[in-house]
Amino acid sequence: TILILDFGSQYSHLITRRCREHNVYAELMPCTTLLRDVKFKPKGIILSGSPYSVYDKDSPHVDPAIFDLGVPILGICYGLQEMAWQLKGQVEKCDHREYGFAQIKMPQIGGDTAASVDALFEGLGDEMQVWMSHGDQLSKPPADFHVIGYTATAPYAALAHNSKPFYGIQFHPEVTHSPRGKEVIGRFILNICGCKTHWTMEEFIGKEIARIREICGPAGRVIGAVSGGVDSTVAAKLMHEAIGDRFHAIMVDNGVLRLNEAKQVHEMLNTNLGVNLSVVDASDLFLSRLEDIEDPEQKRKIIGNTFINVFEDEAAKIEASEESKGKGRVEWLLQGTLYPDVIESISFKGPSATIKTHHNVGGLLKDMKLKLIEPDEVRALGRLLGIPAPLVQRHPFPGPGLAIRILGPVNRSQVAILQQADSIYIEEIRKAGLYDQIAQAFAVLLPVRAVGVMGDARTYEQVIALRAVQSEDFMTADWYVFPPDVLRRISSRITNEVAGINRVTYDISSKPPATVEWL
Ligand code: XMP
């Protein structure tokens, strides 16, 4: 196992991901973790990047004991600076923050230097493209280190210790913008640390199940919310495999779900996957609170707060129910997904505010987090757990649901119109075999009315906008180019089948400057 100490970089989870791609298991832990609290003996340690500067008053630092453990250490970006800070080198602010591509030159070191010295870049040639993102850099390496790579602006872009297996690199090998970065990580974990390539998704499932069982003990019970999305479905299935009916999944119908969604989720999770699920119809409560609200942030807030209220009530009911008598207490709250927000991985800062609010649930519940894995790995995991392909490949759906796709006031009739239009849209995309080529597709209901004609009469009805994007990570996105006859069929079906709509438009904006959602 590789221990990755997380200083809060937005890329930290990608380091674990790259290790897994080499079939090496890596554990991401907060940077302030004390070595004595690490339950396993790591074969190597990687220090991540960070938004901090090593000299800031409140910047995080690593347990100095790691430098005496006798295992290889690789510092990435802040990790390099932290290593220099601890080992008495010097770090300074750059004149300009460096963000973007750079060419790193790796001079070949020959002669009688220790064989492992340039092992980090072995076989990678003497130059490569890398991704930089930093405001500080080394101005003086610590004693006993020498340069193994430099760029036009960073004379100490990569360092190695003269005799110990300590390495530091200023660039980010974990991002795909460093095309050979995965190989650099491979050199470190395979050649330098000597890790065995054991890790497989099957083994991950086995270990995660064992870990969940250990945390819960023989009687402990866990509750968690499911949405019908891939992440929470996979998480629920995994919990079910681990502790069966001692896991209680709760699905809250907030009145702004897609057409028949609550029913479908119930069928899938409960009937097909055997998960102990209660569906709570709270649509009246949500819709009454949303009435006449147009401001998107207010819609989000109302839905978020109402969700917590309903979820807490439901958790209390499960705890108090007849069938719960004699069973263990509900002690744990599963934090929804396998991919918590990046903010949660900065755990030395404590859990984020939104998570704290959940601590009220049913008294004092302890957090149960599943391991951080990437969205496409969640999909692979889902397939292995026997979750059907259409669900595993499902496009993401936002928490506030259709409420942020109805641009005017939200009410039952507007929701019904959008549900029908959206369902036709997705059905036709699936029929055309295009669903998996699109990252996200959905319909949006505009509050404006346009003129139309039906038979001899004029109509004055609402407009549906269709959105479909291709995107790697939703930070940027481009609109999807449909074959014209698919759009024609969708438009014709929506205007003919959905009462209240006489016009359909297709959104041809990219992100940026637009966003994926309309609100
Ligand atoms: P934007 O509109 O920001 O969307 O370009 C990027 C991705 O985020 C999703 N999204 C949300 N998800 N709550 C969510 O759970 C929200 O409030 C929210 N807003 C946007 C959006 O669907 C897309 O996948």
Coordinates of C-alpha atoms and ligand atoms in Angstrom, one line a residue:
T1 CA 0.0 0.0 0.0
I2 CA 1.1 3.5 -0.8
L3 CA 0.2 6.2 1.7
I4 CA -0.9 9.5 0.1
L5 CA -0.9 12.4 2.5
D6 CA -3.5 14.9 1.3
F7 CA -2.7 18.6 1.8
G8 CA -5.9 19.6 0.1
S9 CA -5.0 19.9 -3.5
Q10 CA -7.9 19.6 -6.0
Y11 CA -5.9 16.8 -7.6
S12 CA -5.1 14.6 -4.6
H13 CA -7.7 12.0 -5.4
L14 CA -6.1 11.6 -8.8
I15 CA -2.9 10.4 -7.3
T16 CA -4.7 7.4 -5.7
R17 CA -6.4 6.9 -9.0
R18 CA -3.1 6.8 -11.0
C19 CA -1.7 4.3 -8.4
R20 CA -4.8 2.1 -8.9
E21 CA -4.3 2.3 -12.6
H22 CA -0.9 0.5 -12.0
N23 CA -2.9 -2.0 -9.9
V24 CA -1.3 -0.7 -6.7
Y25 CA -3.5 0.1 -3.7
A26 CA -3.2 3.6 -2.3
E27 CA -4.8 5.1 0.8
L28 CA -5.5 8.8 0.9
M29 CA -5.3 10.3 4.4
P30 CA -5.2 13.8 5.8
C31 CA -1.7 15.3 5.8
T32 CA -1.8 15.8 9.5
T33 CA -2.2 12.1 10.2
L34 CA 0.4 10.9 12.7
L35 CA 2.4 8.0 11.6
R36 CA 1.6 6.1 14.7
D37 CA -2.1 6.3 13.7
V38 CA -1.5 4.7 10.4
K39 CA -2.6 1.0 10.8
F40 CA -0.5 -0.4 7.9
K41 CA 3.1 -0.2 7.0
P42 CA 3.3 1.8 3.7
K43 CA 5.7 0.8 1.0
G44 CA 6.0 4.4 0.1
I45 CA 4.6 7.9 0.8
I46 CA 3.4 10.5 -1.5
L47 CA 2.8 14.1 -0.4
S48 CA 0.2 15.9 -2.4
G49 CA -0.1 19.4 -3.6
S50 CA -2.0 22.1 -1.7
P51 CA -3.5 25.5 -2.0
Y52 CA -1.3 26.6 0.9
S53 CA 2.1 28.1 1.1
V54 CA 4.5 26.3 3.4
Y55 CA 5.4 29.5 5.3
D56 CA 1.8 30.5 6.0
K57 CA 0.9 30.6 9.6
D58 CA -1.8 28.1 9.4
S59 CA -0.4 25.9 6.6
P60 CA -0.6 22.2 7.2
H61 CA 2.6 20.1 7.9
V62 CA 3.3 16.5 7.9
D63 CA 4.5 14.4 10.8
P64 CA 8.3 14.6 10.6
A65 CA 8.5 11.0 11.6
I66 CA 7.9 10.0 8.0
F67 CA 11.4 11.0 7.0
D68 CA 12.8 8.4 9.5
L69 CA 10.5 5.6 8.4
G70 CA 13.0 4.4 5.8
V71 CA 10.5 4.2 3.0
P72 CA 10.6 6.1 -0.3
I73 CA 8.9 9.5 -0.3
L74 CA 7.7 11.5 -3.3
G75 CA 6.7 15.1 -2.8
I76 CA 4.4 16.6 -5.5
C77 CA 4.3 20.5 -5.8
Y78 CA 3.5 21.6 -2.2
G79 CA 4.7 18.1 -1.2
L80 CA 8.2 19.0 -2.6
Q81 CA 8.1 22.4 -0.9
E82 CA 7.0 20.7 2.4
M83 CA 9.9 18.3 2.1
A84 CA 12.3 21.2 1.5
W85 CA 10.7 23.1 4.4
Q86 CA 11.2 20.1 6.7
L87 CA 14.7 19.3 5.5
K88 CA 15.9 22.9 5.6
G89 CA 15.8 24.0 2.0
Q90 CA 14.3 27.2 0.9
V91 CA 10.9 28.0 -0.7
E92 CA 9.9 31.4 -2.2
K93 CA 7.0 33.0 -3.9
C94 CA 7.4 33.0 -7.7
D95 CA 7.2 36.4 -9.4
H96 CA 4.2 35.0 -11.3
R97 CA 2.0 32.2 -10.4
E98 CA 2.8 29.4 -12.9
Y99 CA -0.2 27.6 -14.3
G100 CA -0.1 25.6 -17.4
F101 CA 2.2 23.5 -19.6
A102 CA 6.0 23.5 -19.2
Q103 CA 8.8 21.5 -20.6
I104 CA 10.9 19.8 -18.0
K105 CA 14.5 18.8 -18.9
M106 CA 15.9 15.7 -17.2
P107 CA 19.6 15.6 -17.5
Q108 CA 20.9 12.1 -17.7
I109 CA 23.1 11.4 -14.7
G110 CA 25.8 8.9 -15.3
G111 CA 29.0 8.0 -13.7
D112 CA 29.1 6.7 -10.2
T113 CA 26.0 8.3 -8.8
A114 CA 23.8 5.9 -6.9
A115 CA 21.8 3.8 -9.4
S116 CA 18.4 4.9 -7.9
V117 CA 19.1 8.6 -8.3
D118 CA 17.3 9.1 -11.6
A119 CA 15.1 6.1 -11.3
L120 CA 12.1 8.4 -11.1
F121 CA 12.6 9.4 -14.8
E122 CA 14.2 6.2 -16.0
G123 CA 13.4 5.5 -19.6
L124 CA 11.4 8.7 -20.0
G125 CA 14.1 10.5 -22.2
D126 CA 15.6 13.8 -21.4
E127 CA 12.6 16.1 -21.8
M128 CA 8.9 15.9 -21.4
Q129 CA 5.8 18.0 -21.2
V130 CA 4.3 18.5 -17.7
W131 CA 1.5 20.5 -16.0
M132 CA 2.5 23.2 -13.5
S133 CA 0.2 24.9 -11.0
H134 CA 2.0 26.7 -8.2
G135 CA 2.7 30.1 -6.7
D136 CA 5.8 29.1 -4.7
Q137 CA 8.9 27.3 -5.7
L138 CA 12.2 26.1 -4.4
S139 CA 14.9 28.7 -4.2
K140 CA 17.4 26.4 -2.6
P141 CA 17.3 22.6 -2.3
P142 CA 17.9 21.0 1.1
A143 CA 21.4 19.6 1.8
D144 CA 22.2 16.3 0.1
F145 CA 19.6 16.8 -2.7
H146 CA 20.5 17.2 -6.3
V147 CA 18.6 18.4 -9.3
I148 CA 17.1 15.8 -11.6
G149 CA 14.9 18.1 -13.6
Y150 CA 14.5 21.8 -14.4
T151 CA 12.4 24.1 -16.6
A152 CA 12.9 27.5 -18.1
T153 CA 11.5 29.1 -14.9
A154 CA 12.1 26.5 -12.2
P155 CA 15.7 25.5 -11.7
Y156 CA 14.7 23.0 -9.0
A157 CA 11.7 21.4 -10.8
A158 CA 12.7 17.9 -9.7
L159 CA 15.1 16.8 -7.0
A160 CA 16.4 13.5 -5.6
H161 CA 18.3 12.8 -2.4
N162 CA 21.9 11.7 -2.8
S163 CA 21.5 8.5 -0.8
K164 CA 17.9 8.2 0.4
P165 CA 14.9 7.4 -1.8
F166 CA 13.4 10.9 -1.4
Y167 CA 12.1 12.7 -4.5
G168 CA 10.4 15.9 -5.1
I169 CA 8.7 17.3 -8.2
Q170 CA 7.2 20.7 -8.8
F171 CA 4.8 19.5 -11.6
H172 CA 1.7 17.5 -11.3
P173 CA 2.2 14.0 -12.7
E174 CA -1.3 12.9 -11.6
V175 CA -3.2 15.1 -14.1
T176 CA -3.7 14.0 -17.7
H177 CA -2.1 17.3 -18.9
S178 CA 1.2 15.7 -17.9
P179 CA 1.1 13.0 -20.6
R180 CA 3.8 10.8 -19.1
G181 CA 2.9 11.6 -15.5
K182 CA 1.3 8.2 -14.9
E183 CA 4.7 6.7 -15.9
V184 CA 6.5 8.9 -13.4
I185 CA 4.1 7.7 -10.7
G186 CA 4.7 4.1 -11.9
R187 CA 8.4 4.5 -11.7
F188 CA 8.0 5.7 -8.1
I189 CA 5.6 3.1 -6.8
L190 CA 6.8 0.1 -8.8
N191 CA 10.5 0.6 -9.3
I192 CA 11.4 2.7 -6.3
C193 CA 8.9 1.5 -3.7
G194 CA 8.8 -2.0 -5.1
C195 CA 5.0 -2.3 -4.8
K196 CA 3.3 -5.5 -6.1
T197 CA 0.6 -5.0 -8.6
H198 CA -2.2 -6.7 -6.7
W199 CA -5.0 -4.2 -6.7
T200 CA -8.1 -5.1 -8.6
M201 CA -11.7 -3.8 -8.3
E202 CA -12.8 -7.2 -7.0
E203 CA -10.3 -7.0 -4.2
F204 CA -11.4 -3.4 -3.5
I205 CA -15.0 -4.6 -3.1
G206 CA -13.9 -7.4 -0.8
K207 CA -11.8 -5.0 1.4
E208 CA -14.5 -2.3 1.5
I209 CA -17.1 -4.9 2.6
A210 CA -14.8 -6.1 5.3
R211 CA -14.1 -2.6 6.4
I212 CA -17.8 -1.7 6.6
R213 CA -18.5 -4.9 8.6
E214 CA -15.7 -4.0 11.0
I215 CA -16.9 -0.5 11.5
C216 CA -20.5 -1.5 12.1
G217 CA -19.8 -4.4 14.4
P218 CA -22.3 -7.3 14.6
A219 CA -25.4 -5.2 15.3
G220 CA -24.8 -1.6 14.2
R221 CA -27.2 -0.1 11.7
V222 CA -26.6 2.5 9.0
I223 CA -28.9 4.8 7.2
G224 CA -28.2 6.6 3.9
A225 CA -29.9 8.6 1.2
V226 CA -30.2 7.4 -2.3
S227 CA -31.1 9.5 -5.3
G228 CA -31.3 6.9 -8.2
G229 CA -28.0 8.1 -9.5
V230 CA -25.0 5.8 -10.1
D231 CA -23.0 6.9 -7.0
S232 CA -25.7 6.4 -4.4
T233 CA -27.0 3.2 -6.0
V234 CA -23.5 1.7 -6.1
A235 CA -22.9 2.8 -2.5
A236 CA -26.3 1.3 -1.4
K237 CA -25.6 -2.0 -3.1
L238 CA -22.2 -2.2 -1.5
M239 CA -23.7 -1.5 1.9
H240 CA -26.3 -4.1 1.3
E241 CA -23.6 -6.7 0.4
A242 CA -21.8 -5.8 3.6
I243 CA -24.6 -5.7 6.2
G244 CA -27.8 -6.6 4.4
D245 CA -31.0 -5.2 6.0
R246 CA -29.0 -3.4 8.7
F247 CA -28.5 -0.8 6.0
H248 CA -31.6 1.4 5.5
A249 CA -31.7 3.4 2.3
I250 CA -34.0 6.4 2.1
M251 CA -35.2 7.9 -1.1
V252 CA -37.0 11.3 -0.7
D253 CA -39.4 12.1 -3.5
N254 CA -39.1 15.9 -3.6
G255 CA -41.7 16.4 -6.3
V256 CA -39.1 17.5 -8.8
L257 CA -37.8 14.2 -9.9
R258 CA -37.9 12.9 -13.4
L259 CA -41.0 11.1 -14.7
N260 CA -41.7 7.9 -12.7
E261 CA -38.3 8.1 -11.1
A262 CA -39.3 7.2 -7.5
K263 CA -41.1 4.2 -8.8
Q264 CA -38.2 3.1 -10.9
V265 CA -35.7 3.6 -8.2
H266 CA -37.8 1.5 -5.8
E267 CA -38.1 -1.2 -8.4
M268 CA -34.4 -1.2 -9.1
L269 CA -33.0 -1.0 -5.6
N270 CA -35.6 -2.9 -3.7
T271 CA -36.9 -5.5 -6.1
N272 CA -33.9 -6.1 -8.3
L273 CA -31.0 -5.3 -6.0
G274 CA -32.6 -6.4 -2.7
V275 CA -31.7 -3.1 -0.9
N276 CA -33.8 -2.3 2.2
L277 CA -35.3 1.0 0.8
S278 CA -38.0 3.3 1.9
V279 CA -39.4 5.8 -0.5
V280 CA -40.8 8.9 1.2
D281 CA -43.3 11.0 -0.8
A282 CA -42.6 14.5 0.5
S283 CA -43.6 16.1 -2.8
D284 CA -46.4 18.2 -1.2
L285 CA -44.1 19.7 1.4
F286 CA -41.3 20.5 -1.2
L287 CA -43.7 21.9 -3.8
S288 CA -45.5 24.0 -1.2
R289 CA -42.2 25.5 -0.1
L290 CA -41.2 26.1 -3.7
E291 CA -44.4 27.8 -4.7
D292 CA -43.7 31.1 -6.5
I293 CA -40.0 30.9 -6.0
E294 CA -38.0 31.9 -9.1
D295 CA -34.6 32.6 -7.7
P296 CA -32.3 29.6 -8.4
E297 CA -30.2 29.8 -5.3
Q298 CA -33.3 30.1 -3.2
K299 CA -34.7 27.0 -4.9
R300 CA -31.5 25.1 -4.1
K301 CA -31.6 26.2 -0.5
I302 CA -35.2 25.3 0.1
I303 CA -34.7 21.9 -1.5
G304 CA -31.5 21.3 0.5
N305 CA -33.1 22.3 3.8
T306 CA -36.3 20.5 3.3
F307 CA -34.4 17.4 2.3
I308 CA -32.6 17.5 5.7
N309 CA -35.9 17.9 7.6
V310 CA -37.5 15.0 5.8
F311 CA -34.5 12.8 6.1
E312 CA -34.2 13.4 9.8
D313 CA -37.8 12.6 10.4
E314 CA -37.5 9.4 8.4
A315 CA -34.4 8.3 10.3
A316 CA -36.1 8.9 13.6
K317 CA -39.1 6.9 12.4
I318 CA -36.9 4.0 11.4
E319 CA -35.2 4.1 14.8
A320 CA -38.5 4.2 16.6
S321 CA -40.4 1.6 14.5
E322 CA -41.8 -1.6 15.8
E323 CA -39.6 -3.7 13.6
S324 CA -36.6 -1.9 15.0
K325 CA -37.2 -3.1 18.5
G326 CA -34.5 -5.4 19.8
K327 CA -32.2 -4.5 16.9
G328 CA -29.1 -2.5 17.3
R329 CA -29.2 1.3 17.3
V330 CA -29.0 3.2 14.0
E331 CA -25.5 4.5 14.7
W332 CA -24.1 5.5 11.3
L333 CA -25.0 7.9 8.5
L334 CA -23.6 6.9 5.2
Q335 CA -22.3 9.9 3.4
G336 CA -24.1 9.4 0.2
T337 CA -21.5 8.7 -2.5
L338 CA -18.2 7.1 -3.2
Y339 CA -17.0 10.4 -4.5
P340 CA -17.4 13.1 -1.8
D341 CA -16.7 16.6 -2.9
V342 CA -13.1 17.5 -3.0
I343 CA -13.7 19.8 -0.1
E344 CA -14.2 16.8 2.1
S345 CA -10.8 15.4 1.3
I346 CA -9.3 18.5 3.0
S347 CA -10.1 16.9 6.2
F348 CA -7.6 18.7 8.3
K349 CA -10.0 21.7 8.0
G350 CA -12.8 19.6 9.5
P351 CA -15.9 18.5 7.7
S352 CA -17.7 21.1 5.6
A353 CA -20.7 23.0 6.9
T354 CA -23.2 21.1 4.8
I355 CA -22.1 17.9 6.3
K356 CA -22.3 19.2 9.8
T357 CA -26.0 19.8 9.4
H358 CA -26.5 16.1 8.9
H359 CA -25.1 15.4 12.3
N360 CA -28.5 16.2 13.7
V361 CA -30.0 13.2 12.1
G362 CA -31.6 10.9 14.6
G363 CA -29.5 12.3 17.5
L364 CA -25.7 11.7 17.1
L365 CA -24.8 9.7 14.1
K366 CA -21.3 9.0 13.2
D367 CA -20.1 9.4 9.6
M368 CA -19.5 6.4 7.5
K369 CA -17.6 7.3 4.4
L370 CA -16.9 5.0 1.6
K371 CA -13.6 5.2 -0.1
L372 CA -12.9 8.0 -2.5
I373 CA -13.0 6.6 -6.1
E374 CA -13.5 8.4 -9.4
P375 CA -16.8 8.5 -11.2
D376 CA -15.8 6.2 -14.0
E377 CA -14.4 3.7 -11.5
V378 CA -17.7 3.9 -9.6
R379 CA -19.3 2.8 -12.9
A380 CA -16.9 -0.1 -13.2
L381 CA -17.6 -1.0 -9.6
G382 CA -21.3 -0.9 -10.3
R383 CA -21.0 -3.3 -13.2
L384 CA -19.1 -5.8 -11.0
L385 CA -21.8 -5.5 -8.3
G386 CA -24.4 -6.5 -10.9
I387 CA -26.1 -3.2 -11.4
P388 CA -27.7 -3.1 -14.8
A389 CA -25.9 -1.2 -17.6
P390 CA -28.6 1.5 -18.2
L391 CA -28.4 2.6 -14.6
V392 CA -24.6 2.5 -14.4
Q393 CA -24.3 4.6 -17.5
R394 CA -26.9 7.1 -16.4
H395 CA -26.3 10.8 -16.9
P396 CA -25.8 12.8 -13.8
F397 CA -28.9 14.5 -12.3
P398 CA -28.6 17.5 -10.0
G399 CA -29.8 17.4 -6.4
P400 CA -32.4 20.2 -6.9
G401 CA -33.8 18.2 -9.8
L402 CA -36.3 19.7 -12.2
A403 CA -36.6 22.8 -10.0
I404 CA -33.5 24.3 -11.6
R405 CA -34.8 23.3 -15.1
I406 CA -38.1 25.1 -14.7
L407 CA -37.1 28.7 -15.2
G408 CA -40.3 30.2 -13.8
P409 CA -42.2 29.3 -10.7
V410 CA -42.3 25.6 -9.8
N411 CA -45.6 23.9 -9.4
R412 CA -47.2 20.5 -10.1
S413 CA -48.4 21.4 -13.6
Q414 CA -45.1 22.9 -14.7
V415 CA -43.3 19.8 -13.3
A416 CA -45.6 17.5 -15.2
I417 CA -45.0 19.3 -18.5
L418 CA -41.2 19.2 -18.1
Q419 CA -41.3 15.5 -16.9
Q420 CA -43.1 14.5 -20.1
A421 CA -40.9 16.5 -22.4
D422 CA -37.7 15.3 -20.7
S423 CA -38.9 11.7 -20.8
I424 CA -39.6 11.9 -24.6
Y425 CA -36.3 13.5 -25.2
I426 CA -34.3 10.8 -23.4
E427 CA -36.4 8.0 -24.8
E428 CA -35.6 9.2 -28.4
I429 CA -31.9 9.7 -27.6
R430 CA -31.8 6.1 -26.3
K431 CA -33.7 4.8 -29.3
A432 CA -31.2 6.5 -31.6
G433 CA -28.4 4.8 -29.7
L434 CA -26.8 8.1 -28.8
Y435 CA -27.2 8.1 -25.0
D436 CA -23.7 6.9 -24.2
Q437 CA -22.1 9.5 -26.5
I438 CA -23.6 12.3 -24.5
A439 CA -22.4 13.3 -21.1
Q440 CA -25.7 14.9 -20.0
A441 CA -29.0 15.6 -21.8
F442 CA -32.1 17.1 -20.4
A443 CA -35.0 19.4 -21.2
V444 CA -35.6 22.9 -19.8
L445 CA -39.0 24.6 -19.4
L446 CA -39.0 28.3 -20.3
P447 CA -41.5 30.6 -18.6
V448 CA -42.1 32.6 -21.9
R449 CA -45.1 31.9 -24.2
A450 CA -44.8 31.9 -28.0
V451 CA -47.4 31.9 -30.7
G452 CA -48.3 28.8 -32.7
V453 CA -51.1 27.4 -34.7
M454 CA -53.1 24.2 -34.3
G455 CA -55.9 23.4 -36.8
D456 CA -57.5 26.8 -37.4
A457 CA -56.8 28.2 -34.0
R458 CA -53.8 30.2 -32.7
T459 CA -52.1 28.8 -29.7
Y460 CA -50.1 30.7 -27.1
E461 CA -47.9 28.2 -25.2
Q462 CA -44.6 27.6 -23.5
V463 CA -41.2 26.7 -25.0
I464 CA -39.0 23.7 -24.3
A465 CA -35.2 24.1 -24.7
L466 CA -33.2 20.9 -25.2
R467 CA -29.7 20.7 -23.8
A468 CA -27.1 18.0 -24.6
V469 CA -23.4 18.3 -23.9
Q470 CA -20.2 16.3 -24.3
S471 CA -17.8 16.8 -21.4
E472 CA -15.0 15.1 -19.6
D473 CA -15.5 16.6 -16.2
F474 CA -18.3 19.2 -16.5
M475 CA -15.8 22.0 -15.9
T476 CA -16.0 22.7 -19.6
A477 CA -18.6 21.3 -22.0
D478 CA -19.5 21.5 -25.7
W479 CA -23.0 21.1 -27.2
Y480 CA -23.7 17.9 -28.9
V481 CA -24.2 17.8 -32.6
F482 CA -27.3 15.7 -33.2
P483 CA -28.2 14.1 -36.5
P484 CA -31.0 16.5 -37.8
D485 CA -33.7 13.8 -38.1
V486 CA -33.3 12.8 -34.4
L487 CA -33.9 16.4 -33.4
R488 CA -36.8 16.6 -35.8
R489 CA -38.4 13.5 -34.3
I490 CA -37.9 14.8 -30.7
S491 CA -39.4 18.2 -31.6
S492 CA -42.4 16.7 -33.3
R493 CA -43.1 14.3 -30.5
I494 CA -42.8 17.0 -27.8
T495 CA -45.0 19.5 -29.6
N496 CA -47.6 16.8 -30.4
E497 CA -47.7 14.9 -27.1
V498 CA -47.0 17.5 -24.4
A499 CA -50.0 19.8 -23.8
G500 CA -48.8 23.3 -23.2
I501 CA -45.8 23.3 -25.5
N502 CA -45.8 24.5 -29.0
R503 CA -42.2 25.2 -29.7
V504 CA -38.8 23.4 -29.1
T505 CA -35.4 25.0 -29.3
Y506 CA -31.9 23.4 -29.1
D507 CA -29.3 25.1 -27.0
I508 CA -26.0 25.5 -28.9
S509 CA -24.0 27.2 -26.1
S510 CA -20.7 25.8 -24.8
K511 CA -19.4 26.0 -21.3
P512 CA -17.9 28.6 -20.7
P513 CA -19.4 31.1 -21.2
A514 CA -22.7 29.3 -20.6
T515 CA -23.1 26.6 -17.9
V516 CA -24.6 23.1 -18.4
E517 CA -27.8 23.9 -16.4
W518 CA -29.9 26.9 -17.2
L519 CA -30.2 28.0 -13.6
Ligands
XMP1 P1 -23.2 23.7 -14.4 O1 -24.6 24.1 -14.7 O2 -22.6 24.3 -13.2 O3 -23.3 22.1 -14.2 O4 -22.3 23.8 -15.6 C1 -22.2 21.2 -14.1 C2 -22.7 19.9 -13.5 O5 -23.2 20.1 -12.2 C3 -24.5 19.8 -12.1 N1 -25.2 20.7 -11.2 C4 -25.7 20.5 -10.0 N2 -25.7 19.3 -9.3 N3 -26.8 20.4 -7.5 C5 -26.3 19.3 -8.0 O6 -26.3 18.2 -7.4 C6 -26.8 21.6 -8.1 O7 -27.3 22.6 -7.6 C7 -26.2 21.6 -9.4 N4 -26.1 22.6 -10.4 C8 -25.4 22.0 -11.4 C9 -25.1 19.8 -13.5 O8 -26.2 19.0 -13.7 C10 -23.9 19.3 -14.3 O9 -23.8 17.9 -14.3

